[in-house]
Structures are given as C-alpha cells and as structure tokens.
CSV table of C-alpha atoms in Angstrom, one decimal:
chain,number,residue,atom,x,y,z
A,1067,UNK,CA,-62.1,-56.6,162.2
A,1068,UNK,CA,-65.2,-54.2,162.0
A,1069,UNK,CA,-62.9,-50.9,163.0
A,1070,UNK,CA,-58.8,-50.8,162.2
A,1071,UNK,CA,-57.2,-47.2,163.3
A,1072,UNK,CA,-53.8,-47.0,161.9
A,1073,UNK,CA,-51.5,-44.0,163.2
A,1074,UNK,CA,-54.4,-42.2,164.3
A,1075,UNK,CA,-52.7,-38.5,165.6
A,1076,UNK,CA,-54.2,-35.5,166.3
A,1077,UNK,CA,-52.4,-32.4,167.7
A,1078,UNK,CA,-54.2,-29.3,169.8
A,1079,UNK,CA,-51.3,-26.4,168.9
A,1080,UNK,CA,-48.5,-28.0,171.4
A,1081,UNK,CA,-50.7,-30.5,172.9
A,1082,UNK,CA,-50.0,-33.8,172.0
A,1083,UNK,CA,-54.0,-35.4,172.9
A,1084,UNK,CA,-53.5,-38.2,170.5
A,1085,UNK,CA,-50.0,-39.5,169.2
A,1086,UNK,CA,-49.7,-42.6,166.5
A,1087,UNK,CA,-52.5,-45.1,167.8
A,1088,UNK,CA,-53.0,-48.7,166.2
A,1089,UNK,CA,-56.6,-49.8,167.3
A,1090,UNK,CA,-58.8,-52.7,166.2
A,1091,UNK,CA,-62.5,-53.9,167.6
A,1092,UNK,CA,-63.3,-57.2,166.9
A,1093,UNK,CA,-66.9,-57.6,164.9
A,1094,UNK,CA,-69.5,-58.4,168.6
A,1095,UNK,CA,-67.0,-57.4,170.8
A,1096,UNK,CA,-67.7,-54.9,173.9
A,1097,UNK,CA,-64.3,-53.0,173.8
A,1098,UNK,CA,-63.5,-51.2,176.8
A,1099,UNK,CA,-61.5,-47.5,176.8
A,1100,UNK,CA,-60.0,-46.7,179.9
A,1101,UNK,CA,-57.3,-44.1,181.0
A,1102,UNK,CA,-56.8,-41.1,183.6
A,1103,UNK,CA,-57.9,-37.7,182.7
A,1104,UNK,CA,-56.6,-36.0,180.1
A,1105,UNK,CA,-55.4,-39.5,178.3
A,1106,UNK,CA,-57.2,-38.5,175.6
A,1107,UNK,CA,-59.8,-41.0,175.2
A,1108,UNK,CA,-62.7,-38.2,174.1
A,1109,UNK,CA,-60.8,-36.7,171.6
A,1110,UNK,CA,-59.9,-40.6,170.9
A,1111,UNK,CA,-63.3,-41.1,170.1
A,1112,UNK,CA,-63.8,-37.8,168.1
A,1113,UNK,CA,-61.3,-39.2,165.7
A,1114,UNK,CA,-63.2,-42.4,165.0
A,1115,UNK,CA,-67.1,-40.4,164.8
A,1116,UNK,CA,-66.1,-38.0,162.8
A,1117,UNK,CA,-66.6,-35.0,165.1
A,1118,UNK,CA,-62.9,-33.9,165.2
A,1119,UNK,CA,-60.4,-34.2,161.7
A,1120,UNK,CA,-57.8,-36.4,161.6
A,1121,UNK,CA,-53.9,-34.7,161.4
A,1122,UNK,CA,-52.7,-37.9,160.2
A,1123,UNK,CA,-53.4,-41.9,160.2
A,1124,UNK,CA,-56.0,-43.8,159.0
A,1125,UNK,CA,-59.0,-45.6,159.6
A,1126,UNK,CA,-60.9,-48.3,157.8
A,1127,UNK,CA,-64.3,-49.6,158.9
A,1128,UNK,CA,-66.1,-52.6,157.7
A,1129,UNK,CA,-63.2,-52.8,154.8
A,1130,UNK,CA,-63.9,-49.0,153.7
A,1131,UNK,CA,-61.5,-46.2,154.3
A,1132,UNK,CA,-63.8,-43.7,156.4
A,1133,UNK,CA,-60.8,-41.1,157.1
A,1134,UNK,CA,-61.9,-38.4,155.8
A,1135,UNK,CA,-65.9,-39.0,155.5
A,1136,UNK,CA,-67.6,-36.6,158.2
A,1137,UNK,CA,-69.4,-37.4,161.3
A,1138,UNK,CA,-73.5,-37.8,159.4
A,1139,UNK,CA,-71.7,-40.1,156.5
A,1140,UNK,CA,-70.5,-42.5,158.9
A,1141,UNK,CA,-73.5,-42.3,161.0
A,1142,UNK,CA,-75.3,-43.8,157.6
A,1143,UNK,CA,-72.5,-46.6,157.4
A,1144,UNK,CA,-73.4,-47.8,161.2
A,1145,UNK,CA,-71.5,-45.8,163.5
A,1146,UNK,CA,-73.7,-44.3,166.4
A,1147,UNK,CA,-71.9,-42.6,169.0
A,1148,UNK,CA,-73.6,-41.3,172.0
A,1149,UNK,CA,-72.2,-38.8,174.4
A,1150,UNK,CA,-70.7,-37.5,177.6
A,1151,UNK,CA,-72.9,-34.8,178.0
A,1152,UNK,CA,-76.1,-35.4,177.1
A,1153,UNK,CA,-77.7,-35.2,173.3
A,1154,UNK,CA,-81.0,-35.3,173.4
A,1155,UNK,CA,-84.1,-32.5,172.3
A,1156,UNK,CA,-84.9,-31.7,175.8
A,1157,UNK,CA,-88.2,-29.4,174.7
A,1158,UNK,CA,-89.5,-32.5,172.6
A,1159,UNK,CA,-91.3,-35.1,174.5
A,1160,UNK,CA,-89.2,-38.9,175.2
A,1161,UNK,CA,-91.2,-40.1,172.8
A,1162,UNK,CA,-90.4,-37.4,169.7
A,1163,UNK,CA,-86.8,-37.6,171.0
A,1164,UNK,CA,-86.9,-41.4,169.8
A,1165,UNK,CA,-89.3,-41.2,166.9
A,1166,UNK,CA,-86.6,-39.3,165.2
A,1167,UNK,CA,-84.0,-41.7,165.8
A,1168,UNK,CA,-86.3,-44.3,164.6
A,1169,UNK,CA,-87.1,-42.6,161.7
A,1170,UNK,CA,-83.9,-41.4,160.8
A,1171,UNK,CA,-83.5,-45.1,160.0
A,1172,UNK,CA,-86.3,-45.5,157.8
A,1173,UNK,CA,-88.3,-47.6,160.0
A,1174,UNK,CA,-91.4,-49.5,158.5
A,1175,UNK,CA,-93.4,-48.8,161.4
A,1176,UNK,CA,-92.9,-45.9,163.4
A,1177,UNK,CA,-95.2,-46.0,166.3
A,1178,UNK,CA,-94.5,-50.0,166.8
A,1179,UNK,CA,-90.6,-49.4,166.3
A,1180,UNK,CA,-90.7,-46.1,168.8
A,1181,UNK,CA,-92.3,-48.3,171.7
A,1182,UNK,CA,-90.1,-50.9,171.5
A,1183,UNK,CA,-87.4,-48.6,171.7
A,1184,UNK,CA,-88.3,-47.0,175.0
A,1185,UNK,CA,-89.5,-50.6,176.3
A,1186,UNK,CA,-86.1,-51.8,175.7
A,1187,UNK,CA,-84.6,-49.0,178.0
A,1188,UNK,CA,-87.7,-48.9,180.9
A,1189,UNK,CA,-88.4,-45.6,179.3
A,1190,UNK,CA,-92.3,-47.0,177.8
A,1191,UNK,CA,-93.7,-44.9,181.4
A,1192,UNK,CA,-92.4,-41.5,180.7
A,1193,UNK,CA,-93.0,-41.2,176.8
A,1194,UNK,CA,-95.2,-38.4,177.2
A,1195,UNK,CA,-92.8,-36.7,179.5
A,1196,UNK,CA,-90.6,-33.3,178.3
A,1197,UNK,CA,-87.0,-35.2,177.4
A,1198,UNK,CA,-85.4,-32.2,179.4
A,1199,UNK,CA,-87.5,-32.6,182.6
A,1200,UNK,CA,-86.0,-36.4,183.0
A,1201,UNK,CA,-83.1,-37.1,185.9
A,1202,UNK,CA,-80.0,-37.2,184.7
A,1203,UNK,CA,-79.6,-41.1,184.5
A,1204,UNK,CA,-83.2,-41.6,182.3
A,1205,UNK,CA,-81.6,-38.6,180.0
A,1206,UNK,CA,-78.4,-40.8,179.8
A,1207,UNK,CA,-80.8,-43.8,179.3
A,1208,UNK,CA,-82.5,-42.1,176.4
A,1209,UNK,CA,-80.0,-41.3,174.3
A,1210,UNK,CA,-78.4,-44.5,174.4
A,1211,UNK,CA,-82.0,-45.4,173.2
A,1212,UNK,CA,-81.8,-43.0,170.7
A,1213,UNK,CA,-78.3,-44.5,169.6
A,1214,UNK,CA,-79.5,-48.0,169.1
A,1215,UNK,CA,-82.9,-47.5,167.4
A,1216,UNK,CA,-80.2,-46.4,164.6
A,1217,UNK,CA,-79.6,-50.0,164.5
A,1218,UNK,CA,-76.2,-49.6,164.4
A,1219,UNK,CA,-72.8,-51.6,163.2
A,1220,UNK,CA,-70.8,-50.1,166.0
A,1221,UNK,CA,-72.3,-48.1,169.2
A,1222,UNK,CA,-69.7,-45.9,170.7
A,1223,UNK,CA,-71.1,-45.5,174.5
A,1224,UNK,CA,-69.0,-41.9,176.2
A,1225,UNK,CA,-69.6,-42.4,180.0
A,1226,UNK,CA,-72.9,-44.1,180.0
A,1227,UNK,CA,-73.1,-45.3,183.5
A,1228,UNK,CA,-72.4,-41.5,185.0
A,1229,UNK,CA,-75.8,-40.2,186.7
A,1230,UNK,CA,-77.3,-43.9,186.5
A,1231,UNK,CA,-78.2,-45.7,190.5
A,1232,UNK,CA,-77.1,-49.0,191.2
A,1233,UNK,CA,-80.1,-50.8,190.0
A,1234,UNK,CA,-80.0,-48.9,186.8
A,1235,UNK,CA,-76.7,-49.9,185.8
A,1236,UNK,CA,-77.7,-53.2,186.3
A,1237,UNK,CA,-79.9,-52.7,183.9
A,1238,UNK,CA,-77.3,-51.1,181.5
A,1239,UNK,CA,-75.3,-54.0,181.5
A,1240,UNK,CA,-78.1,-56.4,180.6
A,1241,UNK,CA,-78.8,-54.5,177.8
A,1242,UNK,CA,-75.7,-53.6,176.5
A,1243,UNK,CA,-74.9,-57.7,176.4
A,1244,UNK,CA,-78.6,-57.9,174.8
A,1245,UNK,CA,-76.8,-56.0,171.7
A,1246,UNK,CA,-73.9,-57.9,171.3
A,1247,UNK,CA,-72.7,-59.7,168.7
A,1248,UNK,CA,-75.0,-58.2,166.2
A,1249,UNK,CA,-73.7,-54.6,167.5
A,1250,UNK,CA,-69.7,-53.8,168.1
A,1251,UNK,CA,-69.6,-51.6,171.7
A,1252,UNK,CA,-67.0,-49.5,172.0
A,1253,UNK,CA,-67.5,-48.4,176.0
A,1254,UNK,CA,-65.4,-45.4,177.4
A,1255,UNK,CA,-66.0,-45.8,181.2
A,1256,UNK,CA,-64.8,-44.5,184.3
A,1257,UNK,CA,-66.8,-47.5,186.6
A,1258,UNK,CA,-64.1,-50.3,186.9
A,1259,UNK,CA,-66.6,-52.7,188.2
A,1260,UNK,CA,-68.7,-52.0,184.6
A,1261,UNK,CA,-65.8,-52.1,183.2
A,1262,UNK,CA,-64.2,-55.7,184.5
A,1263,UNK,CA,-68.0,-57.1,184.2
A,1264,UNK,CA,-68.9,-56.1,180.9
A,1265,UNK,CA,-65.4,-55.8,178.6
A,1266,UNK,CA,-64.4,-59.1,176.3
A,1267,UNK,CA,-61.1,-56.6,175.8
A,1268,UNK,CA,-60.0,-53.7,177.2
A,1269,UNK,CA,-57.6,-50.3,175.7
A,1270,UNK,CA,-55.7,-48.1,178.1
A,1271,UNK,CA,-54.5,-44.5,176.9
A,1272,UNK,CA,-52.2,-42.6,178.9
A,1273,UNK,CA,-50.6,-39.4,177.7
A,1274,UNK,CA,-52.5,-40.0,173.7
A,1275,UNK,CA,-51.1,-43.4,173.2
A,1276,UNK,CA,-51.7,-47.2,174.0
A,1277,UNK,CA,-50.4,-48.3,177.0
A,1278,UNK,CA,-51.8,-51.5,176.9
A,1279,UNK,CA,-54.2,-53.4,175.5
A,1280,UNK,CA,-55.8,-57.1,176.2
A,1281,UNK,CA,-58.6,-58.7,178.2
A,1282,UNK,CA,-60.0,-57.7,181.4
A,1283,UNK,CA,-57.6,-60.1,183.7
A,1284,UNK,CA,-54.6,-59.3,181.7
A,1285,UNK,CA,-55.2,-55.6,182.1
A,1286,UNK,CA,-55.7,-55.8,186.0
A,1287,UNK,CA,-52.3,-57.2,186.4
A,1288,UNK,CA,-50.1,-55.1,184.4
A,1289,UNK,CA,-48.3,-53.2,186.9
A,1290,UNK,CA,-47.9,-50.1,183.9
A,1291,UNK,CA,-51.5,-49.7,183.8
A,1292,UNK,CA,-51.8,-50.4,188.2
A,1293,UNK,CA,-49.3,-47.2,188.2
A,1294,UNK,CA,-51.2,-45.3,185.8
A,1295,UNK,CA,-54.0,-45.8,186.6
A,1296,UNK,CA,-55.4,-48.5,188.8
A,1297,UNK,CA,-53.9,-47.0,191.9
A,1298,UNK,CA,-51.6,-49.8,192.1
C-alpha cells in the first residue's frame, strides 16, 4: 500500500463531513472517489493533502506517518493534488505557470523539462499565452500539467474532466493511463463513463463514510450504492 487512512474523522461544528474512514490505494493503481454531493469526498481529500487538520485518525504513506505533516511537507514526499477550482498563476504566461512546477522539482534542465511538460498535455501551442486567458478545459489541462511535472508518488486529480470536450477527455484518459504504475491516481469524478473506463477500483462516500468499496463491476451492481447514488 502507498496510502493507508485509518479512522480518518473530521467534524465542521455539528456537521459530521467525514466520520471514521479506513482507506488504502494500492502502489499504480487509478482509485476512483465517487459519491453524491455533500458525501464529503473534498473535504475527504483535504484530509489526505494536508489542506484541512485531521480531528482524529491516522494516515501513513509510503510507511511514514504523515498525520500531522502540513500540506508543502507532503508535497515534498510525492503527494501532488490538483484542484476543483482551478490553481494556476493566471497573469504568468502557460509556460512560467509550468517552469515553476518544474523547477520546484529541481529539474536538471528547465527549458527541455518545461516543453515536454506542455507536449505531454497538447499545451506546447499556447506556451506564450496568459495562463488566465485559456478556456476553462486547457486551464484544467494545465494544472494537471503542473501536478505531474512534480513527478509525483501519488496525484490526487479533484474533478479533472469538468470544463474538458469530448475529444479532450479522450485525451485525459490516455494520459492519465500514460502515468500509471509509476504514479498512484487518486480520481474524484463526477463523469461515470471516466469513471467505469479509467478506475482499477473504485470508493463510494455517502453521508462521510464508506459505503462501499471494490472494482468498477462490483460497484455498478451494488444496489446500496444504485440507491445512493447511481439512480438505481
């Protein structure tokens, strides 16, 4: 296991948005997280970056206890998580907006590193462009750029497909399997199609727990889940 959560609970004054989660990912998995809204799943994910404190569990990456480490510490241990709004410098050019990614790394080459970056995305033709005058989808597309020029152990993707045409999820998907198994996904995602296509396993939260938990097929016939959230 790359990522083991252990009681994981966090509390919003009476708000219960996450209550006593057990959660593994498998080292190369992509790990699916899928529930209604309101289930929890962002603040799920603000739990295991760093952004938001744990009230109580644990959680152990690669072996290490990361608990208590804030979000820039685990960063440097391999966790990149990019999010559902959009996280890029929007007055620095494409190009900056991954240079500093890259470097941030401590790449050997810079310029080389950068362009292969934006190649690996379709971004190489807008470089020069201001990061904030992109559509929505090539924004979304950059900073999942940005996340993986980190190099990263495990890449936490928050809604990556929202904003993106047809065609350009297809590309999303390509490259999301080009990272695997060298790079853990963790995938929250309201596309089911994405979801069923890409996911080796797949978590439902309803309510701030588990409701289930297994691979895509089993998940499609669990009549809790259908009720809960498939529209079954």
């Amino acid at each position: 296991m790359i990522l083991e959560a252990r009681g994981l609970t966090r509390h919003f004054g009476g708000l219960r948005a996450i209550h006593a989660v057990d959660f593994d990912l498998t080292q190369g998995e992509i790990h699916a997280l899928i529930g209604p809204n309101g289930a929890g799943k962002t603040t799920f994910v603000g739990l295991l970056s760093g952004r938001i404190p744990v009230e109580a569990g644990t959680i152990r990456f690669a072996g290490d206890d990361i608990t208590r480490l804030p979000a820039h510490r685990r960063v440097r241990l391999g966790i990149a998580y990019t999010f559902q709004i959009t996280s890029i410098y929007p007055r620095l050019s494409v190009h900056d907006n991954l240079a500093l990614a890259v470097q941030q790394r401590g790449a050997a080459d810079l310029g080389r590193e950068t362009l292969a970056a934006l190649e690996r995305v379709g971004l190489a033709g807008r470089a020069a462009q201001e990061a904030g005058t992109l559509a929505y989808g090539h924004q979304r597309l950059l900073e999942i750029a940005m996340g993986l020029a980190l190099s990263p152990r495990l890449l936490i993707l928050d809604e990556p497909t929202q904003g993106l045409a047809n065609a350009e999820i297809d590309a999303f998907k390509a490259l999301v399997r080009s990272v695997v198994p060298e790079t853990t996904v963790l995938l929250i995602e309201h596309n089911m199609d994405v979801v069923m296509d890409l996911a080796d396993r797949i978590t439902v939260l309803n309510a701030g727990e588990v409701l289930a938990s297994g691979p895509p097929a089993q998940i499609r016939a669990n009549e809790a889940v259908q009720t809960a959230y498939l529209g079954g």
